[in-house]
Coordinates of C-alpha atoms in Angstrom, one line a residue:
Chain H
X95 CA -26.7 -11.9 -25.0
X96 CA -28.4 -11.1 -21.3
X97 CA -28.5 -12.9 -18.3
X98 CA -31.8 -12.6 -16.5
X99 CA -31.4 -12.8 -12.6
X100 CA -33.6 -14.9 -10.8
X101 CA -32.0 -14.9 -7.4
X102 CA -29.3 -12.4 -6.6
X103 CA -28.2 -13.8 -3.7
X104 CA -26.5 -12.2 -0.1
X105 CA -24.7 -9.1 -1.8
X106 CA -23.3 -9.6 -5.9
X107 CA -22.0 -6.9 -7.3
X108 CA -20.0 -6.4 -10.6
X109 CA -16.4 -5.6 -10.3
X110 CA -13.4 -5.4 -12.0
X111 CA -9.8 -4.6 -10.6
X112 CA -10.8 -1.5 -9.6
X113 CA -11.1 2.2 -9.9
X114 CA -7.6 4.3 -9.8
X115 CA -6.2 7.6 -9.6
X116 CA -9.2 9.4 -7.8
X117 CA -8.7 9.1 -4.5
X118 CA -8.1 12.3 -4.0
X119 CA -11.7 13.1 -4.7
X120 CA -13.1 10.8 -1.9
X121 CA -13.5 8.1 -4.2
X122 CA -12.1 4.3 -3.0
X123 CA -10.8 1.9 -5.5
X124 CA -13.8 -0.7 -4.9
X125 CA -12.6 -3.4 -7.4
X126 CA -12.8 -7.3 -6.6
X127 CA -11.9 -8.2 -2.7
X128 CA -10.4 -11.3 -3.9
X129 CA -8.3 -9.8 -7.0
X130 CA -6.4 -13.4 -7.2
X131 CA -9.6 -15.2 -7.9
X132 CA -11.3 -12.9 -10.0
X133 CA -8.3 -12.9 -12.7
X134 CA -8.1 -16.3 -12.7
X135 CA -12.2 -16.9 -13.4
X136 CA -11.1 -14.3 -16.5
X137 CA -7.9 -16.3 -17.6
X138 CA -9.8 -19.6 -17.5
X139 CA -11.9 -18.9 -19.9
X140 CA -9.6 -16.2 -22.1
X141 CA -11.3 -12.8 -21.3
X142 CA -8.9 -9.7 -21.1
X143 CA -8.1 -10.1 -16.8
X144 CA -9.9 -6.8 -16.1
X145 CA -13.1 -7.9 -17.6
X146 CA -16.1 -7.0 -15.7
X147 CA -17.5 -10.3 -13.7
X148 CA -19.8 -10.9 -10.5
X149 CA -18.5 -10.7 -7.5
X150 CA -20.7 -12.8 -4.7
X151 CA -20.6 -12.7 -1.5
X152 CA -21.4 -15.8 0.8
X153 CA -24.5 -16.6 -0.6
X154 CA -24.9 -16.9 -4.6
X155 CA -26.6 -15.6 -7.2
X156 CA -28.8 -18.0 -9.8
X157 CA -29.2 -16.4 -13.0
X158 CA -31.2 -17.5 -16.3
X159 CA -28.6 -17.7 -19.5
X160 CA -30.9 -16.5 -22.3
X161 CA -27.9 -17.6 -25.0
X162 CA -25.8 -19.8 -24.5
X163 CA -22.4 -19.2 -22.5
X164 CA -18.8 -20.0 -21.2
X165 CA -18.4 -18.6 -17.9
X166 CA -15.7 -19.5 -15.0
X167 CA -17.0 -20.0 -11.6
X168 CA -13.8 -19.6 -8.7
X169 CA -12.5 -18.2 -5.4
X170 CA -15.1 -19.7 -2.3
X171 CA -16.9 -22.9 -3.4
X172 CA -20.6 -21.9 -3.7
X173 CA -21.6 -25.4 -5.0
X174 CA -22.1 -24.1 -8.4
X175 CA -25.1 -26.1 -10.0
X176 CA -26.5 -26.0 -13.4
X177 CA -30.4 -27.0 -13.5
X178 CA -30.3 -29.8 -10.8
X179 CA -26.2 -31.4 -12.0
X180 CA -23.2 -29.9 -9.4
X181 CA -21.0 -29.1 -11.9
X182 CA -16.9 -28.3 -11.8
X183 CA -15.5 -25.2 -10.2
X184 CA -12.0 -23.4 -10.9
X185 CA -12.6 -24.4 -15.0
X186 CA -14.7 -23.4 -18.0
X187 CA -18.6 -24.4 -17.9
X188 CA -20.1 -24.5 -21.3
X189 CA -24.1 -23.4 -20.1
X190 CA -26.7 -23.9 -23.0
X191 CA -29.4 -21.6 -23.8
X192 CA -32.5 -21.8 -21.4
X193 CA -30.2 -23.1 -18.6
X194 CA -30.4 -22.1 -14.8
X195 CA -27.2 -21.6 -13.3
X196 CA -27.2 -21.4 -9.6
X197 CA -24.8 -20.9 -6.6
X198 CA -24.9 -21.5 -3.0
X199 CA -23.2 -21.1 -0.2
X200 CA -19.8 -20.5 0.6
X201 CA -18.2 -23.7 1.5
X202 CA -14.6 -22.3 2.4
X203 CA -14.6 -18.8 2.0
X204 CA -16.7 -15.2 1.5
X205 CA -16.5 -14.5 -2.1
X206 CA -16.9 -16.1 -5.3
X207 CA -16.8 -14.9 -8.2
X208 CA -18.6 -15.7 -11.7
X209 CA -16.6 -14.5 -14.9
X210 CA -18.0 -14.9 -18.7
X211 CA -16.7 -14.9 -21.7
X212 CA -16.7 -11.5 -23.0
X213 CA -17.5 -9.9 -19.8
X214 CA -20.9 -8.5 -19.0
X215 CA -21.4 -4.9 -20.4
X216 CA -21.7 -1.8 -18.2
X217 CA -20.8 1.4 -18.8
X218 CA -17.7 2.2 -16.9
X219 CA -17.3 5.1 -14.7
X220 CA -14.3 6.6 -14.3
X221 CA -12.7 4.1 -16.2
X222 CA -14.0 0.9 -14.6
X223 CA -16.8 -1.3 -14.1
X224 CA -16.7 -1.4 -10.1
X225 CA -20.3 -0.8 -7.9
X226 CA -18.7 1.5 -5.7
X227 CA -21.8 0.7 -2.7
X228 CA -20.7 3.7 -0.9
X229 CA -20.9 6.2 -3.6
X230 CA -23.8 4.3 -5.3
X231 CA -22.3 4.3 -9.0
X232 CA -20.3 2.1 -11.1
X233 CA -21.9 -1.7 -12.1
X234 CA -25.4 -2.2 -12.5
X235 CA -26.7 2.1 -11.6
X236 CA -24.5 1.7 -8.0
X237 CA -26.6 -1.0 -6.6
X238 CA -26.4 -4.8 -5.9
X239 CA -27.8 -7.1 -8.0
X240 CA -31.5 -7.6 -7.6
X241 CA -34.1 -10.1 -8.8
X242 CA -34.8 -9.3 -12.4
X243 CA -31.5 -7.8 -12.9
X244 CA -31.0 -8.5 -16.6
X245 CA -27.1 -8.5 -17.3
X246 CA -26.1 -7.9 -21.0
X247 CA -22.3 -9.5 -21.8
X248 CA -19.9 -8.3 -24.2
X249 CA -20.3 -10.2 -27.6
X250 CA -17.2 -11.9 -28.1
X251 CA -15.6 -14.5 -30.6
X252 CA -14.7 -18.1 -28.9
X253 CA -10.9 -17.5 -26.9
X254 CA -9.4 -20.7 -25.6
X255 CA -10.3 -21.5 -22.4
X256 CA -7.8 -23.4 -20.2
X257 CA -8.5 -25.8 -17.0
X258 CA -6.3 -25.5 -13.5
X259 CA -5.3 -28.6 -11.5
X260 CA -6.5 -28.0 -7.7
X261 CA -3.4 -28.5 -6.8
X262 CA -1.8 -25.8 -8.8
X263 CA -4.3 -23.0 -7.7
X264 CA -3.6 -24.5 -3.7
X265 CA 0.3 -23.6 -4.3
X266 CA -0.6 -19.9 -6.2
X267 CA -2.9 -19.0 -3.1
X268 CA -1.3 -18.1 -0.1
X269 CA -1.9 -19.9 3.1
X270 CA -1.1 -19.5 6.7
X271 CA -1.1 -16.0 8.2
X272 CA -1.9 -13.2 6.5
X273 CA 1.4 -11.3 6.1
X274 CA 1.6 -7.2 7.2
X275 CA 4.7 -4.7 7.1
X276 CA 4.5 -2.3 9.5
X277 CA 2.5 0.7 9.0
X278 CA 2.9 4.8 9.0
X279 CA 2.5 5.2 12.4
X280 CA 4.1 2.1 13.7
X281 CA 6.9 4.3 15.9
X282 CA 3.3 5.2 17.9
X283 CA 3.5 1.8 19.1
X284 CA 5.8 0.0 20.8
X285 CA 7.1 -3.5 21.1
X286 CA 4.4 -5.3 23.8
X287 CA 1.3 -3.6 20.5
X288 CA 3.4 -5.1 18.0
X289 CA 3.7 -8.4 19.8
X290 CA 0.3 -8.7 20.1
X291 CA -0.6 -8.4 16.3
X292 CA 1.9 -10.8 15.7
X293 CA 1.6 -13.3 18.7
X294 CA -2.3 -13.6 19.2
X295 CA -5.8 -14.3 17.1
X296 CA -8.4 -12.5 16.2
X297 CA -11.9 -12.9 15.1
X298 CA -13.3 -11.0 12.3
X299 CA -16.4 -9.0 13.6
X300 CA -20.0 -9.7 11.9
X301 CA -19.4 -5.5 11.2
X302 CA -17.4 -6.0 8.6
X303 CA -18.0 -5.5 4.7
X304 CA -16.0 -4.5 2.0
X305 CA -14.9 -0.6 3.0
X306 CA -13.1 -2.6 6.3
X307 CA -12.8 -5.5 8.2
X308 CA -13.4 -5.2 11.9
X309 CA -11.0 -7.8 14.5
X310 CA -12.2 -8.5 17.8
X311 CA -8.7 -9.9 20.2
X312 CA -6.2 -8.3 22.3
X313 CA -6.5 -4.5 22.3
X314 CA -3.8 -2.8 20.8
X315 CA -2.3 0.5 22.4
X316 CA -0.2 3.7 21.4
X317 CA 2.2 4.8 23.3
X318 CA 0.7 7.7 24.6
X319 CA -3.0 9.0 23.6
X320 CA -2.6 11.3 20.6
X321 CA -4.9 12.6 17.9
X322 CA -3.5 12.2 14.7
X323 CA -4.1 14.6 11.6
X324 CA -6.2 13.1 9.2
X325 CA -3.8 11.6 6.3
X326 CA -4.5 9.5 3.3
X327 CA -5.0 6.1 3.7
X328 CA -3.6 2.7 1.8
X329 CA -5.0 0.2 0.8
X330 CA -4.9 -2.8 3.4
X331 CA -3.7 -0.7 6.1
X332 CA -5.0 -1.9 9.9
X333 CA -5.7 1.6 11.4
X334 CA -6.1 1.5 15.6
X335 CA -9.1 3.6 16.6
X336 CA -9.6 4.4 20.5
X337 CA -10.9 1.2 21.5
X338 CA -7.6 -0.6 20.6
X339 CA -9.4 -3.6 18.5
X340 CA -7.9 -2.8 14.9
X341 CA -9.8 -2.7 11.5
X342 CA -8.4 -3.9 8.5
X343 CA -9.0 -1.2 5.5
X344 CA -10.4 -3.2 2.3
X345 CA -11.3 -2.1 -1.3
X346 CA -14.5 -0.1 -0.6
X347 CA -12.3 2.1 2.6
X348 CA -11.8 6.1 2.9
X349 CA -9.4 7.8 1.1
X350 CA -8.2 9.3 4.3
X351 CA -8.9 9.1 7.9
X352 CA -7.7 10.0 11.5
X353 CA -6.5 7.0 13.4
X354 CA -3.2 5.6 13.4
X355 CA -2.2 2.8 11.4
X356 CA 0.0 0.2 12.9
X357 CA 0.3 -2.3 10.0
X358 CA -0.7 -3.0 6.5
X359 CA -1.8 -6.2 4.7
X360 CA 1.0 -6.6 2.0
X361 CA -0.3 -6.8 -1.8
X362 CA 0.2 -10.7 -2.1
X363 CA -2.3 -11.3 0.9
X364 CA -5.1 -9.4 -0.3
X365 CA -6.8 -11.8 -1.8
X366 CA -6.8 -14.1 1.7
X367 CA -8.4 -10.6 3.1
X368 CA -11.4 -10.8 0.5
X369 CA -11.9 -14.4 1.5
X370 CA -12.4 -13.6 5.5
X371 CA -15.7 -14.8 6.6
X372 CA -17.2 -12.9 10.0
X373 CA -16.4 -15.3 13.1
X374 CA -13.2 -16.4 11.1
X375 CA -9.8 -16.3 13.4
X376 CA -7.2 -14.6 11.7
X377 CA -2.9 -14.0 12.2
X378 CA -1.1 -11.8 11.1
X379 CA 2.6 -12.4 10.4
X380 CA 5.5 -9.6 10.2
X381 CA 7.4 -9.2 6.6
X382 CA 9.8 -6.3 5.1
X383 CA 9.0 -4.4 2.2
X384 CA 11.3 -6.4 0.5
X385 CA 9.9 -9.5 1.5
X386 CA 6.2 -8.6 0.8
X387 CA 7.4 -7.1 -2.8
X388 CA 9.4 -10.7 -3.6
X389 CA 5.7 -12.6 -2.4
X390 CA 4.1 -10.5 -4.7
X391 CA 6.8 -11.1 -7.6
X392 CA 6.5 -14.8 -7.2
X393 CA 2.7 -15.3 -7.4
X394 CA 2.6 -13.4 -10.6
X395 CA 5.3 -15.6 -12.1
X396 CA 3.2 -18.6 -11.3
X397 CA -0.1 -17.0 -12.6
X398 CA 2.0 -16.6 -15.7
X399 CA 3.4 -20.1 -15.9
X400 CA -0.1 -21.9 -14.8
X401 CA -2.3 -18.8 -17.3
X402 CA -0.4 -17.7 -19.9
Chain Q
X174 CA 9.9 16.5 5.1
X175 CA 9.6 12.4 5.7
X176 CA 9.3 9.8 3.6
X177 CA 7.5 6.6 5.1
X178 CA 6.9 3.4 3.5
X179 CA 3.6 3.3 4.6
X180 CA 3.0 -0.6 2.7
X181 CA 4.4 -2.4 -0.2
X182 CA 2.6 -0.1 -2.3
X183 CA 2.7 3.0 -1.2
X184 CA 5.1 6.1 0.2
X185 CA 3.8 8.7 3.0
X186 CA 5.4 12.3 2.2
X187 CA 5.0 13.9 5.4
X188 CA 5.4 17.8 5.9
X189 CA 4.2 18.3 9.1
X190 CA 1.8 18.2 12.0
X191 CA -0.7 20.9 11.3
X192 CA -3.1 22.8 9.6
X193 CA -2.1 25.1 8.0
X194 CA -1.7 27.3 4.9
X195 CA 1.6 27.3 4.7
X196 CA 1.7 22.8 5.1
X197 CA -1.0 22.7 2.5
X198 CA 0.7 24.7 0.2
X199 CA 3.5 22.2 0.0
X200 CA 1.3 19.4 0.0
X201 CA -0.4 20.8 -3.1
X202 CA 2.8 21.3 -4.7
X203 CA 4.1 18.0 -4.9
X204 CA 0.3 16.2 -5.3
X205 CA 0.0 18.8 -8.6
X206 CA 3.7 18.4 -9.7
X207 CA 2.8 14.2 -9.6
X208 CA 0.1 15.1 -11.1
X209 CA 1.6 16.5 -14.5
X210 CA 4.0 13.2 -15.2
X211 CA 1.1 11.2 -15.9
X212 CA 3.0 8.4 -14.6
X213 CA 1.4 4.9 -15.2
X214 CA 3.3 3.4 -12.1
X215 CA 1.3 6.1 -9.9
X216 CA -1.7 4.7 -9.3
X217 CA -3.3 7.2 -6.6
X218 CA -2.5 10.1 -4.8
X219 CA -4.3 11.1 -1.2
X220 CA -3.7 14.4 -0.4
X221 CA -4.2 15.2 3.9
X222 CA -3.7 18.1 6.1
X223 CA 0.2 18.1 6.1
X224 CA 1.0 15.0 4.1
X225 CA 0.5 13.3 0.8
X226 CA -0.1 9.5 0.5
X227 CA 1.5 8.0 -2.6
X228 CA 0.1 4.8 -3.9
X229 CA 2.1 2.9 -6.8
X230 CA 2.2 -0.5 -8.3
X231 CA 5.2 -1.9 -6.9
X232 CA 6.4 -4.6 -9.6
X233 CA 7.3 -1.7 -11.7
X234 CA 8.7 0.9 -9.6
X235 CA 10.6 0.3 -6.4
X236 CA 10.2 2.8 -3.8
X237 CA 14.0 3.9 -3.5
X238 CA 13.3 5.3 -7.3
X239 CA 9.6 6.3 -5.7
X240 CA 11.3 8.5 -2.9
X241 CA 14.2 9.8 -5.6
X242 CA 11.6 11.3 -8.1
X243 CA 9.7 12.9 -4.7
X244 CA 12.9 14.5 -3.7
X245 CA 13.5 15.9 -6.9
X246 CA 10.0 17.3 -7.5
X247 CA 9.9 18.9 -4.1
X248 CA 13.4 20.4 -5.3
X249 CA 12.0 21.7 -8.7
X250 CA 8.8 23.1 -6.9
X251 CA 11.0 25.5 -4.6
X252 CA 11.3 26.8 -7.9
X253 CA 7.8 27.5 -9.4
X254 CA 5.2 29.9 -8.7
X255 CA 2.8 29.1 -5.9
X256 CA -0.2 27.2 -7.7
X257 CA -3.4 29.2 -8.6
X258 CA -6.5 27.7 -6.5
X259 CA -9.9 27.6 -7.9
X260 CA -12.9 30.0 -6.8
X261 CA -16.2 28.2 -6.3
X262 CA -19.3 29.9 -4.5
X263 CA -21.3 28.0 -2.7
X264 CA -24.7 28.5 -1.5
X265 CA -26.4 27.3 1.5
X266 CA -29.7 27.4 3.4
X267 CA -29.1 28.0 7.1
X268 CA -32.6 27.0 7.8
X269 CA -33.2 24.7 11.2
X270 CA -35.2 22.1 9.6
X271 CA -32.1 21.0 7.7
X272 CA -29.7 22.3 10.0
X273 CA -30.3 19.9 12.5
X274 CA -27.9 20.9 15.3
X275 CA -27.9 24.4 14.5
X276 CA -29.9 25.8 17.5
X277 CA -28.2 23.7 20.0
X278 CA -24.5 25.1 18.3
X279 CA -26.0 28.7 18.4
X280 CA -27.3 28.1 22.3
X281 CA -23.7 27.0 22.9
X282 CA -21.8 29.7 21.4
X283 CA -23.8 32.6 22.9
X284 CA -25.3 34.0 19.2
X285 CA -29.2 33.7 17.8
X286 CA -29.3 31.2 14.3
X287 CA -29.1 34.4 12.9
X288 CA -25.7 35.7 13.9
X289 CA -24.5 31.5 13.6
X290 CA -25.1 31.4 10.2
X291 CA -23.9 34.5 8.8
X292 CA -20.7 33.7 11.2
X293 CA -20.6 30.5 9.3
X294 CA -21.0 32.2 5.9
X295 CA -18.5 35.0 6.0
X296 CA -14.5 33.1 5.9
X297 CA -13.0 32.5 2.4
X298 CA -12.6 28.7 3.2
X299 CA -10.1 26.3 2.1
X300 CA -10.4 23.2 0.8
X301 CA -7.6 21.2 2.0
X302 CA -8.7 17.8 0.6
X303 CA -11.0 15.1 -0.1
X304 CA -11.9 12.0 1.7
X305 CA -14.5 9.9 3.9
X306 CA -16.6 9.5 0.5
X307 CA -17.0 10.5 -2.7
X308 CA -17.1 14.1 -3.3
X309 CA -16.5 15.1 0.6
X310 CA -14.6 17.9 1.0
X311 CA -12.1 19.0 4.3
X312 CA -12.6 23.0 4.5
X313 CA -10.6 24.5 6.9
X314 CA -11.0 28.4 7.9
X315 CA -14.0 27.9 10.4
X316 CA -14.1 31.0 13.2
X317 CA -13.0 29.8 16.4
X318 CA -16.5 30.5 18.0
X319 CA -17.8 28.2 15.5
X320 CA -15.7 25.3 17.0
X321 CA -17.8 22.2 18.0
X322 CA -17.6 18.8 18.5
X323 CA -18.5 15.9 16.5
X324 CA -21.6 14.0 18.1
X325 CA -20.9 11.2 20.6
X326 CA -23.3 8.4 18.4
X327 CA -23.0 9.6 14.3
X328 CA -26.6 9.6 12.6
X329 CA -27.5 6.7 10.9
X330 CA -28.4 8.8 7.8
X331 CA -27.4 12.2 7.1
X332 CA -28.9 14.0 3.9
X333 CA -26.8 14.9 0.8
X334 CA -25.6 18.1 0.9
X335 CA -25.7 18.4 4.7
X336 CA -23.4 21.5 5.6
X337 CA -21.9 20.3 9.0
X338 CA -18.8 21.2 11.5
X339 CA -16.6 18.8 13.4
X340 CA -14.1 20.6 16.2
X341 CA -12.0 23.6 13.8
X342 CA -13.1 22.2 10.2
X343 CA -16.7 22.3 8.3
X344 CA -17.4 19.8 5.2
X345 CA -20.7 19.1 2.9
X346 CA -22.4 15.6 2.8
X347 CA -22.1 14.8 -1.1
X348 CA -24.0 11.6 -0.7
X349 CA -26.7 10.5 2.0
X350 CA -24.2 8.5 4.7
X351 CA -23.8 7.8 7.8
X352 CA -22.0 10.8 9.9
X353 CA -21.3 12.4 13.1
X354 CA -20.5 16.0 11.7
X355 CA -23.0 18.5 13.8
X356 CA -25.0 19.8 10.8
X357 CA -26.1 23.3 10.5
X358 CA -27.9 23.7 7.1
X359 CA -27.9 22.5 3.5
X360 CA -26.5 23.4 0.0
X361 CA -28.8 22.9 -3.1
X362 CA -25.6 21.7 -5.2
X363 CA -24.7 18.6 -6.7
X364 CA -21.2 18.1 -5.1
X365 CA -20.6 14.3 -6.8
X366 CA -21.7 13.3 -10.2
X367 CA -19.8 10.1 -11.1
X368 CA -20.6 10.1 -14.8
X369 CA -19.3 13.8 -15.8
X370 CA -16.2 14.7 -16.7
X371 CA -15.6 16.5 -13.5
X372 CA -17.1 14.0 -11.0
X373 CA -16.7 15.9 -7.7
X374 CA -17.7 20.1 -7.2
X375 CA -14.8 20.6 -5.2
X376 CA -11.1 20.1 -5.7
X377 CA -8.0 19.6 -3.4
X378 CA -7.1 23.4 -3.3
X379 CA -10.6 25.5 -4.3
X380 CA -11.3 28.6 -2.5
X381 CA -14.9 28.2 -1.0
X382 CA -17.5 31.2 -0.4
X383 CA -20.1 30.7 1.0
X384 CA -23.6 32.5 -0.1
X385 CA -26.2 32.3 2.4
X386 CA -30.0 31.7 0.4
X387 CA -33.5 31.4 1.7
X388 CA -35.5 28.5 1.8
X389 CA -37.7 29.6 -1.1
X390 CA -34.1 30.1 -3.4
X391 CA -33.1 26.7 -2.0
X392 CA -35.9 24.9 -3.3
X393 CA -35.7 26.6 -6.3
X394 CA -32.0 26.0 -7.2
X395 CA -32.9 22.3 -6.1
X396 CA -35.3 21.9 -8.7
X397 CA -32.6 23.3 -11.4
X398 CA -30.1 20.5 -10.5

């Protein structure tokens, strides 16, 4: 079965839950922003979790379904349309053969994302299906989706597809500040820097995109000016370059880099990362280790309990 | 040696404050000794100058038991043989047209492009690990002379394979990127192929020569890739 693309919309990509244990070659894990919604669009309609879907991002794709198809549309609402009907989000959609599916924009959010039964078929490099943008490979040859694209799914035999009440997805999502631990070189910082990242706002910068997340706010200050050796780099971490205003590290980041890294976005919360719009005002909000690893516990019992 | 929780999924070993052979060495041992479990909780290891970052999935190992089976294998690697590291020549064209800041370098440092260039080609560099993107590779060994600066406003686009030097270290653009590494001339390689079995040229640990080649032999070997 392919799906032809007509519209690719802002910046759609094909990702999966990312690309591991190469980082020290250079090469990021990529993988969906929003990891929360992109398993669920798979569990709704009974794909293995990690199969590949599209990731779109504020504006979305509208694609021609040559066969017909089960696909999942969920994380930001894009006022998912099929022909000229809106149809239901966060569920299964049965699309004919012949039918245009299209998606707009982002109502509450940056990214959704559009999984279908069987997942579509690329080849996967080094073990996954991720565009890595940066490295141009993985997904469709590297790239973002373009018009004409023509996607080729996995054949698959007909798995049960299941339905999510809004208000069970509103209580697995987190909500509220985005929660941090404190980071490798928090003892550069003192108190008055780590009062700020907890205390005020900040605004996500129109430079942002999926390798990091710029904040605009209250500058944030080591101790004393130092240069720090260039170390590897986690996932989430909010690294402090000279100016003071932090950047937020996402799935597309370097492996490594030189500036010091007061905080880090705890696992749980990454998904609320990969739903950050530019302009949005963000918080951040101190947890322990233990804290941030009970958060993370908790939402996979209830992806269990409402997905099975 | 520290051990940091630097997130809820990940450990910081931290050897020390330098670069060095010596703070490599142990870097290399642990990131090759982690390397050989083949542990499915590990899900990525970065490698920098004097640490290792240790990236696991934390629902199935905590990092108490993390930091407990680091100790050990920094134990068990006082007992090993230092690893063996990797020889890999690498040629490169020192001409101006690709090396873009290579006459302003040479002005600075007193020499002709000349003397710059085969300054440039004689250490046995180190690679001393990977990051930035894809393929890019840290190597440390540059002569002091060499020494310069990264510029004030990085280019826009810098060329794959772009040979370039930023304050003591030197590195090669595997992809075309953005970058603010002054570059003094240009290798015909591939350094990043994502499909084949060994996607990057370069490894945490090779031994790097460099070969200086002509613009004709350039071209050449660029038509070979």
């Amino acid at each position: 079965m392919a799906i032809r693309v007509q519209q690719p919309g802002l910046f759609t990509t094909i990702q999966d839950l990312g690309r591991y244990g190469y980082s020290h070659l250079g090469i990021s894990p990529a993988g969906a922003a929003d990891p929360l919604s992109f398993r669920i669009g798979n569990l709704l309609i009974g794909n293995d979790v990690n199969a590949p879907a599209l990731e779109m991002t504020l504006l979305g794709a509208t694609l021609e379904f040559d066969e017909a198809a089960v696909v999942a549309i969920t994380g930001a609402d894009c006022e998912p349309k099929l022909g000229s009907a809106r149809i239901p989000f966060n569920t299964a959609i049965e699309v004919p053969a012949g039918a245009v599916l299209s998606c707009g924009s982002m109502l509450n959010g940056a990214r959704s994302y559009l999984a279908v039964q069987g997942g579509f078929d690329v080849p996967l490099v080094m073990g996954s299906a991720s565009t890595d943008a940066r490295g141009r490979f993985g997904g469709i040859k590297g790239h973002r989706l373009q018009s004409g694209d023509v996607l080729q799914v996995r054949r698959t035999k007909a798995s049960p597809v299941h339905t999510l009440a809004p208000e069970s997805l509103e209580a697995l999502a987190s909500h509220g500040p985005i929660r941090v631990t404190r980071g490798a070189q928090q003892d550069w910082f003192d108190a008055s820097a780590f009062e700020k990242l907890f205390s005020c706002a900040y605004t996500v910068s129109d430079q942002s995109d999926r390798a990091g997340l710029r904040m605009k706010g209250e500058p944030l200050r080591p101790r004393e000016p130092r240069q720090l050796l260039t170390d590897g780099i986690p996932l989430g971490a909010i690294q402090v370059p000279q100016d003071g205003q932090p950047i937020v590290l996402f799935v597309d980041q370097q492996t490594t880099g030189g500036y010091p890294k007061i905080a880090n976005v705890i696992a749980a919360d990454m998904h609320l990362v990969g739903q950050l719009r530019p302009r949005d005002e963000v918080r951040f909000a101190e947890v322990s280790i233990p804290q941030a690893i009970e958060a993370l516990r908790e939402q996979e019992r209830r992806l269990k309990e409402l997905l099975p | 040696m520290r051990i940091i929780p630097a997130s809820d999924s990940s450990l910081l070993v931290e050897f020390g404050n330098a670069i060095s052979p010596q703070l490599h060495g142990r870097v290399m041992t642990l990131f090759l000794a982690l390397e050989e479990r083949h542990d499915p909780r590990i899900r990525n290891l970065h490698p920098g100058y004097g640490s290792l970052l240790i990236d696991f999935d934390p629902l199935q190992l905590s990092h108490e038991e993390l930091a407990s089976i680091l100790e050990q294998a920094v134990a068990d690697a006082n007992d090993r043989p230092y690893f063996v590291a990797r020889m890999v020549t690498l040629p490169v064209c020192y001409d101006p047209e690709f090396g873009l800041d290579l006459l302003e370098l040479a002005q600075s440092a007193n020499l002709t492009v000349e003397q710059f260039a085969s300054q440039h080609s004689l250490p046995l560099y180190r690679v001393y690990f990977l990051g930035f993107s894809p393929g890019f590779a840290y190597l440390g060994g540059l002569p002091e002379p060499l020494h310069a600066p990264r510029l004030a406003t990085p280019r826009p686009r810098v060329a794959a394979g772009s040979v370039g030097i930023a304050g003591s270290q030197t590195g090669i653009y595997p992809v075309d990127s953005p970058g603010g590494w002054r570059i003094i001339g240009r290798t015909p390689m591939r350094l990043f192929s994502p499909g084949a079995t060994q996607p990057t040229l370069l490894h945490p640990s090779d031994l790097v020569r460099i070969f200086p080649i002509d613009r004709a032999t350039f071209e050449e070997m660029s038509r070979e890739q």
